C-alpha positions as a Python dict, from the first residue, in 0.01 Angstrom:
ca = {
    (1, 'M'): (0, 0, 0),
    (2, 'S'): (-47, 318, 46),
    (3, 'Q'): (-322, 496, 208),
    (4, 'E'): (-451, 748, -112),
    (5, 'S'): (-807, 807, -224),
    (6, 'P'): (-925, 617, -482),
    (7, 'R'): (-920, 983, -716),
    (8, 'E'): (-600, 994, -661),
    (9, 'L'): (-483, 634, -780),
    (10, 'L'): (-731, 645, -1063),
    (11, 'A'): (-540, 1062, -1182),
    (12, 'Q'): (-251, 894, -1122),
    (13, 'I'): (-386, 516, -1355),
    (14, 'T'): (-522, 809, -1654),
    (15, 'Q'): (-197, 966, -1684),
    (16, 'S'): (-74, 796, -2011),
    (17, 'D'): (363, 837, -2084),
    (18, 'D'): (514, 712, -2359),
    (19, 'E'): (818, 589, -2135),
    (20, 'P'): (772, 193, -2078),
    (21, 'V'): (590, 84, -1754),
    (22, 'S'): (764, -159, -1534),
    (23, 'K'): (622, -441, -1391),
    (24, 'S'): (599, -277, -1053),
    (25, 'Q'): (389, 10, -1224),
    (26, 'L'): (100, -238, -1345),
    (27, 'K'): (110, -374, -1048),
    (28, 'R'): (-23, 25, -832),
    (29, 'E'): (-209, -44, -1151),
    (30, 'M'): (-399, -285, -1091),
    (31, 'H'): (-401, -211, -716),
    (32, 'A'): (-570, 91, -759),
    (33, 'L'): (-831, -42, -996),
    (34, 'Q'): (-929, -317, -713),
    (35, 'Q'): (-919, 30, -453),
    (36, 'L'): (-1146, 184, -704),
    (37, 'G'): (-1375, -101, -770),
    (38, 'E'): (-1393, -134, -378),
    (39, 'A'): (-1510, 241, -331),
    (40, 'I'): (-1793, 170, -577),
    (41, 'I'): (-1869, -103, -412),
    (42, 'A'): (-1875, 4, -80),
    (43, 'M'): (-2098, 307, -248),
    (44, 'S'): (-2535, 315, -257),
    (45, 'P'): (-2685, 136, -544),
    (46, 'A'): (-2818, 511, -663),
    (47, 'E'): (-2456, 612, -627),
    (48, 'R'): (-2315, 294, -802),
    (49, 'A'): (-2608, 394, -1068),
    (50, 'R'): (-2424, 735, -1165),
    (51, 'F'): (-2120, 541, -1314),
    (52, 'P'): (-2130, 420, -1674),
    (53, 'L'): (-2012, 85, -1569),
    (54, 'S'): (-2037, -235, -1857),
    (55, 'D'): (-2294, -535, -1766),
    (56, 'D'): (-1981, -729, -1662),
    (57, 'M'): (-1941, -466, -1422),
    (58, 'L'): (-2180, -433, -1275),
    (59, 'A'): (-2250, -847, -1225),
    (60, 'A'): (-1879, -848, -1011),
    (61, 'V'): (-2034, -559, -813),
    (62, 'E'): (-2332, -773, -735),
    (63, 'E'): (-2185, -1068, -683),
    (64, 'T'): (-1984, -887, -413),
    (65, 'S'): (-2260, -871, -159),
    (66, 'R'): (-2262, -1320, -216),
    (67, 'I'): (-1910, -1394, -84),
    (68, 'R'): (-1841, -1427, 302),
    (69, 'S'): (-1497, -1552, 279),
    (70, 'H'): (-1205, -1358, 304),
    (71, 'E'): (-967, -1536, 55),
    (72, 'G'): (-1302, -1501, -131),
    (73, 'R'): (-1342, -1211, -117),
    (74, 'R'): (-925, -1096, -215),
    (75, 'R'): (-1005, -1315, -502),
    (76, 'H'): (-1289, -1152, -600),
    (77, 'M'): (-1155, -802, -598),
    (78, 'Q'): (-871, -873, -791),
    (79, 'Y'): (-1144, -1003, -1101),
    (80, 'V'): (-1343, -604, -1009),
    (81, 'G'): (-996, -432, -1091),
    (82, 'K'): (-955, -711, -1420),
    (83, 'V'): (-1309, -655, -1514),
    (84, 'M'): (-1188, -271, -1423),
    (85, 'R'): (-930, -201, -1672),
    (86, 'R'): (-1234, -263, -1940),
    (87, 'E'): (-1423, 55, -1792),
    (88, 'N'): (-1424, 373, -1927),
    (89, 'L'): (-1201, 545, -1661),
    (90, 'E'): (-1235, 857, -1811),
    (91, 'A'): (-1613, 949, -1759),
    (92, 'I'): (-1582, 714, -1368),
    (93, 'Q'): (-1316, 957, -1264),
    (94, 'A'): (-1610, 1223, -1347),
    (95, 'V'): (-1887, 1076, -1164),
    (96, 'Y'): (-1658, 967, -914),
    (97, 'D'): (-1549, 1285, -853),
    (98, 'E'): (-1843, 1454, -900),
    (99, 'I'): (-1999, 1262, -604),
    (100, 'E'): (-1693, 1359, -331),
    (101, 'Q'): (-1791, 1755, -434),
    (102, 'E'): (-2127, 1629, -319),
    (103, 'K'): (-1976, 1419, -28),
    (104, 'L'): (-1764, 1744, 58),
    (105, 'R'): (-2066, 1994, -13),
    (106, 'R'): (-2334, 1825, 255),
    (107, 'D'): (-2083, 1767, 508),
    (108, 'H'): (-2017, 2152, 553),
    (109, 'A'): (-2382, 2251, 547),
    (110, 'F'): (-2412, 1976, 808),
    (111, 'H'): (-2148, 2152, 1003),
    (112, 'R'): (-2301, 2478, 935),
    (113, 'L'): (-2639, 2378, 1102),
    (114, 'E'): (-2463, 2166, 1352),
    (115, 'K'): (-2294, 2579, 1439),
    (116, 'W'): (-2655, 2754, 1425),
    (117, 'R'): (-2715, 2494, 1708),
    (118, 'D'): (-2455, 2559, 1893),
    (119, 'R'): (-2441, 2926, 1835),
    (120, 'L'): (-2816, 2916, 1945),
    (121, 'L'): (-2758, 2671, 2253),
    (122, 'E'): (-2474, 2909, 2382),
    (123, 'E'): (-2627, 3306, 2286),
    (124, 'G'): (-2947, 3294, 2324),
    (125, 'D'): (-3173, 3578, 2185),
    (126, 'A'): (-2953, 3736, 1983),
    (127, 'A'): (-2855, 3376, 1855),
    (128, 'V'): (-3213, 3346, 1793),
    (129, 'E'): (-3281, 3637, 1637),
    (130, 'A'): (-3004, 3643, 1347),
    (131, 'F'): (-3133, 3298, 1302),
    (132, 'I'): (-3490, 3400, 1250),
    (133, 'A'): (-3344, 3677, 982),
    (134, 'D'): (-3186, 3430, 804),
    (135, 'Y'): (-3448, 3226, 784),
    (136, 'P'): (-3830, 3387, 855),
    (137, 'D'): (-4050, 3086, 792),
    (138, 'V'): (-3958, 2910, 1083),
    (139, 'D'): (-4139, 2795, 1394),
    (140, 'R'): (-4039, 3014, 1628),
    (141, 'Q'): (-4260, 2894, 1944),
    (142, 'A'): (-4154, 2569, 1868),
    (143, 'L'): (-3743, 2702, 1852),
    (144, 'R'): (-3721, 2916, 2156),
    (145, 'Q'): (-3935, 2592, 2333),
    (146, 'L'): (-3650, 2314, 2221),
    (147, 'I'): (-3402, 2583, 2304),
    (148, 'R'): (-3492, 2608, 2674),
    (149, 'N'): (-3536, 2243, 2649),
    (150, 'A'): (-3190, 2188, 2553),
    (151, 'R'): (-3007, 2405, 2822),
    (152, 'R'): (-3276, 2239, 3098),
    (153, 'E'): (-3143, 1919, 2929),
    (154, 'R'): (-2736, 1987, 2960),
    (155, 'E'): (-2740, 2137, 3328),
    (156, 'Q'): (-2895, 1841, 3426),
    (157, 'G'): (-2722, 1600, 3248),
    (158, 'K'): (-2936, 1411, 3077),
    (159, 'P'): (-2929, 1254, 2697),
    (160, 'P'): (-2958, 1518, 2430),
    (161, 'T'): (-3272, 1472, 2310),
    (162, 'N'): (-3388, 1779, 2313),
    (163, 'A'): (-3056, 1885, 2106),
    (164, 'R'): (-3137, 1660, 1827),
    (165, 'R'): (-3466, 1741, 1792),
    (166, 'L'): (-3301, 2157, 1742),
    (167, 'F'): (-3100, 2007, 1526),
    (168, 'K'): (-3344, 1874, 1336),
    (169, 'L'): (-3561, 2211, 1289),
    (170, 'V'): (-3262, 2372, 1233),
    (171, 'R'): (-3231, 2134, 921),
    (172, 'D'): (-3591, 2061, 794),
    (173, 'T'): (-3511, 2500, 855),
    (174, 'A'): (-3209, 2545, 581),
    (175, 'G'): (-3387, 2281, 365),
    (176, 'L'): (-3104, 1995, 401),
}
């Protein structure tokens, strides 16, 4: 089975040609629908609620959590793929793409904050002044104290408790 993302697989399915479809292509499409169903099942309930899913699909998603046997789950995922055929794939793709974009934005923001934390620990006062210029509402005293404590922890080889607290302060200050 290929390692394509559900978004790519869904894009392949929604493309319609006037040519006859081979049995192999039908199987690929069914596997793609199963993978999309698995991706929807793996999402949080809040994310799943955003999808325009039918009652049958919602029931199939809910039932998945009760299935424990491997073979039972495999058969159930085939059923999920069958139910997916009756869904509005274009609307599902739009919501799926939107959720993926939100995840990418969150990841990028998270990485920016990690860079800020690392920069604060490495560069010292110059980075602190730059951070304060970008985020004037930060608690300066707590920021400087956490930086000092995190550096001390790093030098002594202790677990990065204060580095985590520093990251939390940076994250809360940035509003994420």
